[in-house]
Amino acid sequence: MTQTLDLNASSLWRTRLALAGASFLMAVAAAWPGVGHSQTVQLPDFSELVERVGPSVVNIRTTERRGGAAAGGPQQGVDPNIEEFFRRFGIPMPNRPDPRRGAPRSDDEQAQPRGVGSGFILSADGLIMTNAHVVDGADEVIVTLTDKRELKARIIGADKRTDVAVVKVEATGLPFVRIGDVNRLKVGEWVMAIGSPFGLENSVTAGIVSAKQRDTGDFLNFIQTDVAINPGNSGGPLINLRGEVVGINSQIYSRSGGFMGISFAIPIDDAVRVADQLRATGRVVRGRIGVTIGAVTKEVAESIGLGAPRGALVQQIEKDGPADKGGVEAGDIIVKVDGKAVEKSADLPRLVGAIKPGAKVGLQVFRRGATRDLSATVVEFEPERLTRRAQAEPSTPPPVIKSALGLTVSDLTDAQKKELRVKGGVRVDAVDGAAARAGLREGDVILAMDNVDIADSKQFSAVAAKVEKSKAVSVMVRRDEWANYLIIRPGK
């Protein structure tokens, strides 16, 4: 009798638990539709993708004819994968003795391994895309296919600024990749990488897209993933679940030099645009307007009336460059280029870089609380020229003014104005208190305060006298060749 009662009680509790479990699952299903369906929670199977795309991925190794540590090449007896690891992450190679030093070397020994990487085939006739740093400095490029064929490749072109390169092997009927649409790529989407980490050919790793439009370069926004990427993966493809290439694996974030869960890929649409120029002319042509820029902080945006932090702060202008001729001034904030919004400073070089040299571009700048429309003729991008500062000393001591902000200033001489190419401003001779806490230094030149152009020390005193102790005031400062905004808080 007792046994029967126990069984009935046990059955009753099982029924109650089952009902409770069903209620819980119904609640979960209501909150997250699709979670209860097995087909939506299954992890993807990458095996079919590997079979389809794998033959289009190649191993790339490079050599240089003159080896040896003294010549800057790889050291004798050092594994090329380790050499590529040290070079890619900027770690100096340790000096190792050459046990064969002093022994005669044959011509064959002059071709020393330089590095390893990956790439993928773009066309059946042997065009291959990879990273520029994979083939940089190489005298010979050797491509190994999945069928173990080794083919010598010639470099069609390489662009260091985007880290994209195109090489060519003489072959026909090669398997090639399909190019995907980066705009369709979503954060959280599964992606796969195939490459040769540490020379281990056709290694497959997978993960998800962690972020898009990640700012880590001057001319590119990167795709961030958690796909395991290591030295040797560089130049290999990032592939979506449709078997399409959406990026080139290029960089990792690491404090140790090894993979730490964050890797970056060049978006394939940007890479293809670069590759098309490399194939056509062997180089990439970009536009520039001759400005050096910085980010606009929230504090600066609020203090000058810009509102939200946006645009690119012009810190330096190339003398007689396109922006200079177009009327752009140091301290301006460029908020639009040809009608396209500059949301952050990194957008400006990308927008201008995509414009053909010789074209006139419209610029909208924010200056002293108002927007102005300017224009400039874009010229071809070239390395920035170094400028030498003239050391002009005033012949007579200028008048000195001390303000309650903690600043002692003096008028600029005509020679200093000419050197700085400014119409007015005052020089900071001494600094303390609130101004020192804001970051001003002796030798700085104040060009504007509280959105008012400062012509001389007299005007500076008038504007400074009106500053409320409870209000933060913006000061546009010229330091050497750079312009920036600093925020002074008199009451702190």
mmCIF file of C-alpha atoms in Angstrom, residues 176-384:
data_model
loop_
_atom_site.group_PDB
_atom_site.id
_atom_site.type_symbol
_atom_site.label_atom_id
_atom_site.label_comp_id
_atom_site.label_asym_id
_atom_site.label_seq_id
_atom_site.Cartn_x
_atom_site.Cartn_y
_atom_site.Cartn_z
ATOM 1 C CA PHE A 176 38.576 30.977 -58.248
ATOM 2 C CA VAL A 177 36.532 32.592 -55.504
ATOM 3 C CA ARG A 178 33.199 34.382 -55.662
ATOM 4 C CA ILE A 179 33.131 37.964 -54.378
ATOM 5 C CA GLY A 180 30.453 38.753 -51.795
ATOM 6 C CA ASP A 181 28.531 41.900 -50.867
ATOM 7 C CA VAL A 182 29.939 43.502 -47.708
ATOM 8 C CA ASN A 183 26.781 45.592 -47.307
ATOM 9 C CA ARG A 184 24.839 42.370 -46.646
ATOM 10 C CA LEU A 185 27.285 41.252 -43.964
ATOM 11 C CA LYS A 186 25.773 41.464 -40.476
ATOM 12 C CA VAL A 187 27.335 41.670 -37.029
ATOM 13 C CA GLY A 188 26.929 38.249 -35.414
ATOM 14 C CA GLU A 189 27.027 36.417 -38.753
ATOM 15 C CA TRP A 190 29.189 33.294 -39.036
ATOM 16 C CA VAL A 191 32.353 33.610 -41.142
ATOM 17 C CA MET A 192 35.268 31.330 -41.934
ATOM 18 C CA ALA A 193 38.953 31.847 -42.724
ATOM 19 C CA ILE A 194 41.254 29.595 -44.732
ATOM 20 C CA GLY A 195 44.999 30.173 -44.735
ATOM 21 C CA SER A 196 48.456 28.999 -43.762
ATOM 22 C CA PRO A 197 49.078 29.989 -40.127
ATOM 23 C CA PHE A 198 52.746 29.336 -39.330
ATOM 24 C CA GLY A 199 52.999 27.654 -42.728
ATOM 25 C CA LEU A 200 50.308 25.043 -41.969
ATOM 26 C CA GLU A 201 48.571 25.055 -45.352
ATOM 27 C CA ASN A 202 44.779 24.970 -45.788
ATOM 28 C CA SER A 203 43.981 25.518 -42.123
ATOM 29 C CA VAL A 204 40.356 26.428 -41.430
ATOM 30 C CA THR A 205 39.102 28.573 -38.550
ATOM 31 C CA ALA A 206 35.657 30.037 -37.936
ATOM 32 C CA GLY A 207 33.882 32.618 -35.807
ATOM 33 C CA ILE A 208 31.474 35.523 -36.072
ATOM 34 C CA VAL A 209 31.588 39.115 -37.245
ATOM 35 C CA SER A 210 32.240 41.156 -34.094
ATOM 36 C CA ALA A 211 31.880 44.631 -35.628
ATOM 37 C CA LYS A 212 31.861 46.494 -38.931
ATOM 38 C CA GLN A 213 33.307 49.874 -39.883
ATOM 39 C CA ARG A 214 36.079 49.549 -37.314
ATOM 40 C CA ASP A 215 38.523 52.463 -37.539
ATOM 41 C CA THR A 216 42.068 51.097 -37.551
ATOM 42 C CA GLY A 217 43.456 52.550 -40.765
ATOM 43 C CA ASP A 218 43.672 55.845 -42.676
ATOM 44 C CA PHE A 219 41.879 54.726 -45.814
ATOM 45 C CA LEU A 220 39.838 51.713 -44.681
ATOM 46 C CA ASN A 221 37.218 50.689 -42.163
ATOM 47 C CA PHE A 222 37.896 47.094 -41.148
ATOM 48 C CA ILE A 223 35.687 44.111 -40.418
ATOM 49 C CA GLN A 224 36.349 42.860 -36.891
ATOM 50 C CA THR A 225 35.900 39.141 -36.155
ATOM 51 C CA ASP A 226 36.812 36.601 -33.500
ATOM 52 C CA VAL A 227 38.128 34.170 -36.128
ATOM 53 C CA ALA A 228 41.516 32.792 -35.070
ATOM 54 C CA ILE A 229 44.145 34.537 -37.218
ATOM 55 C CA ASN A 230 47.890 34.027 -36.806
ATOM 56 C CA PRO A 231 51.066 34.841 -38.782
ATOM 57 C CA GLY A 232 50.717 33.134 -42.139
ATOM 58 C CA ASN A 233 46.956 33.750 -42.346
ATOM 59 C CA SER A 234 47.682 37.224 -43.721
ATOM 60 C CA GLY A 235 46.221 37.652 -47.193
ATOM 61 C CA GLY A 236 43.781 34.760 -46.902
ATOM 62 C CA PRO A 237 40.037 35.112 -47.480
ATOM 63 C CA LEU A 238 37.261 35.750 -44.971
ATOM 64 C CA ILE A 239 34.271 33.757 -46.238
ATOM 65 C CA ASN A 240 30.566 33.965 -45.440
ATOM 66 C CA LEU A 241 28.162 31.000 -45.261
ATOM 67 C CA ARG A 242 27.284 31.484 -48.941
ATOM 68 C CA GLY A 243 30.860 30.669 -49.861
ATOM 69 C CA GLU A 244 31.645 34.262 -50.882
ATOM 70 C CA VAL A 245 34.749 36.236 -49.969
ATOM 71 C CA VAL A 246 33.823 39.275 -47.889
ATOM 72 C CA GLY A 247 37.272 40.301 -46.664
ATOM 73 C CA ILE A 248 41.041 39.789 -46.612
ATOM 74 C CA ASN A 249 42.443 38.732 -43.238
ATOM 75 C CA SER A 250 45.076 41.338 -42.477
ATOM 76 C CA GLN A 251 45.650 42.249 -38.820
ATOM 77 C CA ILE A 252 45.123 41.133 -35.245
ATOM 78 C CA TYR A 253 44.928 43.015 -31.974
ATOM 79 C CA SER A 254 47.386 41.502 -29.545
ATOM 80 C CA ARG A 255 49.420 42.381 -26.475
ATOM 81 C CA SER A 256 51.488 39.229 -26.761
ATOM 82 C CA GLY A 257 51.986 38.954 -30.532
ATOM 83 C CA GLY A 258 49.618 35.971 -30.759
ATOM 84 C CA PHE A 259 45.883 35.693 -31.390
ATOM 85 C CA MET A 260 43.783 37.099 -28.519
ATOM 86 C CA GLY A 261 40.279 36.871 -29.957
ATOM 87 C CA ILE A 262 40.256 40.022 -32.106
ATOM 88 C CA SER A 263 41.203 40.034 -35.774
ATOM 89 C CA PHE A 264 40.595 42.441 -38.636
ATOM 90 C CA ALA A 265 39.829 41.942 -42.307
ATOM 91 C CA ILE A 266 39.917 44.399 -45.201
ATOM 92 C CA PRO A 267 36.391 44.696 -46.699
ATOM 93 C CA ILE A 268 36.420 43.005 -50.079
ATOM 94 C CA ASP A 269 34.668 45.858 -51.888
ATOM 95 C CA ASP A 270 37.468 48.256 -50.910
ATOM 96 C CA ALA A 271 40.078 45.632 -51.768
ATOM 97 C CA VAL A 272 38.573 45.051 -55.221
ATOM 98 C CA ARG A 273 38.616 48.782 -56.010
ATOM 99 C CA VAL A 274 42.286 48.894 -55.088
ATOM 100 C CA ALA A 275 43.010 45.704 -57.045
ATOM 101 C CA ASP A 276 41.328 47.102 -60.162
ATOM 102 C CA GLN A 277 43.671 50.120 -60.094
ATOM 103 C CA LEU A 278 46.689 47.912 -59.470
ATOM 104 C CA ARG A 279 45.776 45.731 -62.444
ATOM 105 C CA ALA A 280 45.205 48.757 -64.682
ATOM 106 C CA THR A 281 48.202 50.936 -63.785
ATOM 107 C CA GLY A 282 50.235 49.082 -61.138
ATOM 108 C CA ARG A 283 49.512 51.757 -58.519
ATOM 109 C CA VAL A 284 46.648 53.459 -56.679
ATOM 110 C CA VAL A 285 45.818 57.134 -57.233
ATOM 111 C CA ARG A 286 44.216 59.012 -54.338
ATOM 112 C CA GLY A 287 43.122 62.572 -53.800
ATOM 113 C CA ARG A 288 44.161 64.909 -50.998
ATOM 114 C CA ILE A 289 43.504 68.521 -49.997
ATOM 115 C CA GLY A 290 46.590 69.171 -47.842
ATOM 116 C CA VAL A 291 45.308 69.143 -44.269
ATOM 117 C CA THR A 292 46.305 67.339 -41.093
ATOM 118 C CA ILE A 293 43.264 66.522 -38.978
ATOM 119 C CA GLY A 294 42.210 65.386 -35.515
ATOM 120 C CA ALA A 295 39.079 64.153 -33.793
ATOM 121 C CA VAL A 296 36.394 66.450 -32.415
ATOM 122 C CA THR A 297 35.639 65.610 -28.782
ATOM 123 C CA LYS A 298 32.255 65.948 -27.118
ATOM 124 C CA GLU A 299 33.505 68.758 -24.870
ATOM 125 C CA VAL A 300 34.876 70.762 -27.789
ATOM 126 C CA ALA A 301 31.710 70.233 -29.854
ATOM 127 C CA GLU A 302 29.518 71.484 -27.023
ATOM 128 C CA SER A 303 31.728 74.441 -26.146
ATOM 129 C CA ILE A 304 31.890 75.853 -29.687
ATOM 130 C CA GLY A 305 28.225 75.270 -30.498
ATOM 131 C CA LEU A 306 28.688 72.338 -32.885
ATOM 132 C CA GLY A 307 26.387 70.139 -30.803
ATOM 133 C CA ALA A 308 27.237 66.477 -31.360
ATOM 134 C CA PRO A 309 30.900 65.544 -31.904
ATOM 135 C CA ARG A 310 31.281 65.214 -35.659
ATOM 136 C CA GLY A 311 33.517 66.294 -38.492
ATOM 137 C CA ALA A 312 37.303 66.546 -38.748
ATOM 138 C CA LEU A 313 39.255 69.233 -36.892
ATOM 139 C CA VAL A 314 41.836 70.900 -39.154
ATOM 140 C CA GLN A 315 45.021 71.055 -37.087
ATOM 141 C CA GLN A 316 47.519 71.911 -39.818
ATOM 142 C CA ILE A 317 47.316 73.197 -43.398
ATOM 143 C CA GLU A 318 49.883 72.674 -46.106
ATOM 144 C CA LYS A 319 51.107 76.032 -47.335
ATOM 145 C CA ASP A 320 49.752 76.817 -50.822
ATOM 146 C CA GLY A 321 47.968 73.447 -50.797
ATOM 147 C CA PRO A 322 44.404 72.900 -52.056
ATOM 148 C CA ALA A 323 42.747 73.629 -48.696
ATOM 149 C CA ASP A 324 44.924 76.704 -48.123
ATOM 150 C CA LYS A 325 44.000 78.087 -51.537
ATOM 151 C CA GLY A 326 40.348 77.241 -50.920
ATOM 152 C CA GLY A 327 40.178 79.326 -47.743
ATOM 153 C CA VAL A 328 40.266 76.572 -45.114
ATOM 154 C CA GLU A 329 41.846 77.724 -41.846
ATOM 155 C CA ALA A 330 43.469 75.884 -38.960
ATOM 156 C CA GLY A 331 40.787 75.269 -36.359
ATOM 157 C CA ASP A 332 38.026 74.781 -38.921
ATOM 158 C CA ILE A 333 35.944 71.640 -38.576
ATOM 159 C CA ILE A 334 35.147 70.037 -41.916
ATOM 160 C CA VAL A 335 31.633 68.597 -41.626
ATOM 161 C CA LYS A 336 30.807 67.781 -45.262
ATOM 162 C CA VAL A 337 32.658 66.813 -48.448
ATOM 163 C CA ASP A 338 30.634 67.191 -51.658
ATOM 164 C CA GLY A 339 27.464 66.970 -49.602
ATOM 165 C CA LYS A 340 28.524 63.793 -47.786
ATOM 166 C CA ALA A 341 28.603 64.066 -44.014
ATOM 167 C CA VAL A 342 31.922 63.643 -42.207
ATOM 168 C CA GLU A 343 30.716 61.819 -39.103
ATOM 169 C CA LYS A 344 34.218 61.290 -37.691
ATOM 170 C CA SER A 345 37.685 62.482 -38.578
ATOM 171 C CA ALA A 346 38.645 59.172 -40.206
ATOM 172 C CA ASP A 347 35.910 59.711 -42.825
ATOM 173 C CA LEU A 348 37.678 62.717 -44.382
ATOM 174 C CA PRO A 349 40.748 60.997 -45.916
ATOM 175 C CA ARG A 350 38.515 58.211 -47.234
ATOM 176 C CA LEU A 351 36.044 60.591 -48.850
ATOM 177 C CA VAL A 352 38.738 62.829 -50.345
ATOM 178 C CA GLY A 353 40.945 59.863 -51.257
ATOM 179 C CA ALA A 354 38.176 58.467 -53.459
ATOM 180 C CA ILE A 355 37.961 61.701 -55.501
ATOM 181 C CA LYS A 356 39.933 61.891 -58.721
ATOM 182 C CA PRO A 357 42.827 64.378 -58.617
ATOM 183 C CA GLY A 358 41.999 67.531 -60.556
ATOM 184 C CA ALA A 359 38.347 67.548 -59.528
ATOM 185 C CA LYS A 360 36.883 70.441 -57.544
ATOM 186 C CA VAL A 361 35.313 69.373 -54.262
ATOM 187 C CA GLY A 362 32.848 71.264 -52.094
ATOM 188 C CA LEU A 363 33.753 71.601 -48.407
ATOM 189 C CA GLN A 364 31.435 72.696 -45.622
ATOM 190 C CA VAL A 365 33.312 73.902 -42.549
ATOM 191 C CA PHE A 366 32.202 74.992 -39.091
ATOM 192 C CA ARG A 367 33.999 78.147 -37.962
ATOM 193 C CA ARG A 368 33.255 80.462 -35.024
ATOM 194 C CA GLY A 369 29.759 79.134 -34.460
ATOM 195 C CA ALA A 370 28.592 79.071 -38.105
ATOM 196 C CA THR A 371 28.987 76.904 -41.216
ATOM 197 C CA ARG A 372 30.682 78.144 -44.376
ATOM 198 C CA ASP A 373 30.790 76.639 -47.853
ATOM 199 C CA LEU A 374 34.220 76.471 -49.500
ATOM 200 C CA SER A 375 35.757 74.564 -52.378
ATOM 201 C CA ALA A 376 39.151 73.096 -53.188
ATOM 202 C CA THR A 377 40.777 71.404 -56.147
ATOM 203 C CA VAL A 378 41.898 67.902 -55.186
ATOM 204 C CA VAL A 379 45.482 66.943 -55.985
ATOM 205 C CA GLU A 380 47.149 63.543 -56.021
ATOM 206 C CA PHE A 381 48.155 62.114 -52.664
ATOM 207 C CA GLU A 382 51.850 62.204 -51.908
ATOM 208 C CA PRO A 383 53.987 61.875 -48.761
ATOM 209 C CA GLU A 384 53.682 64.863 -46.462
#
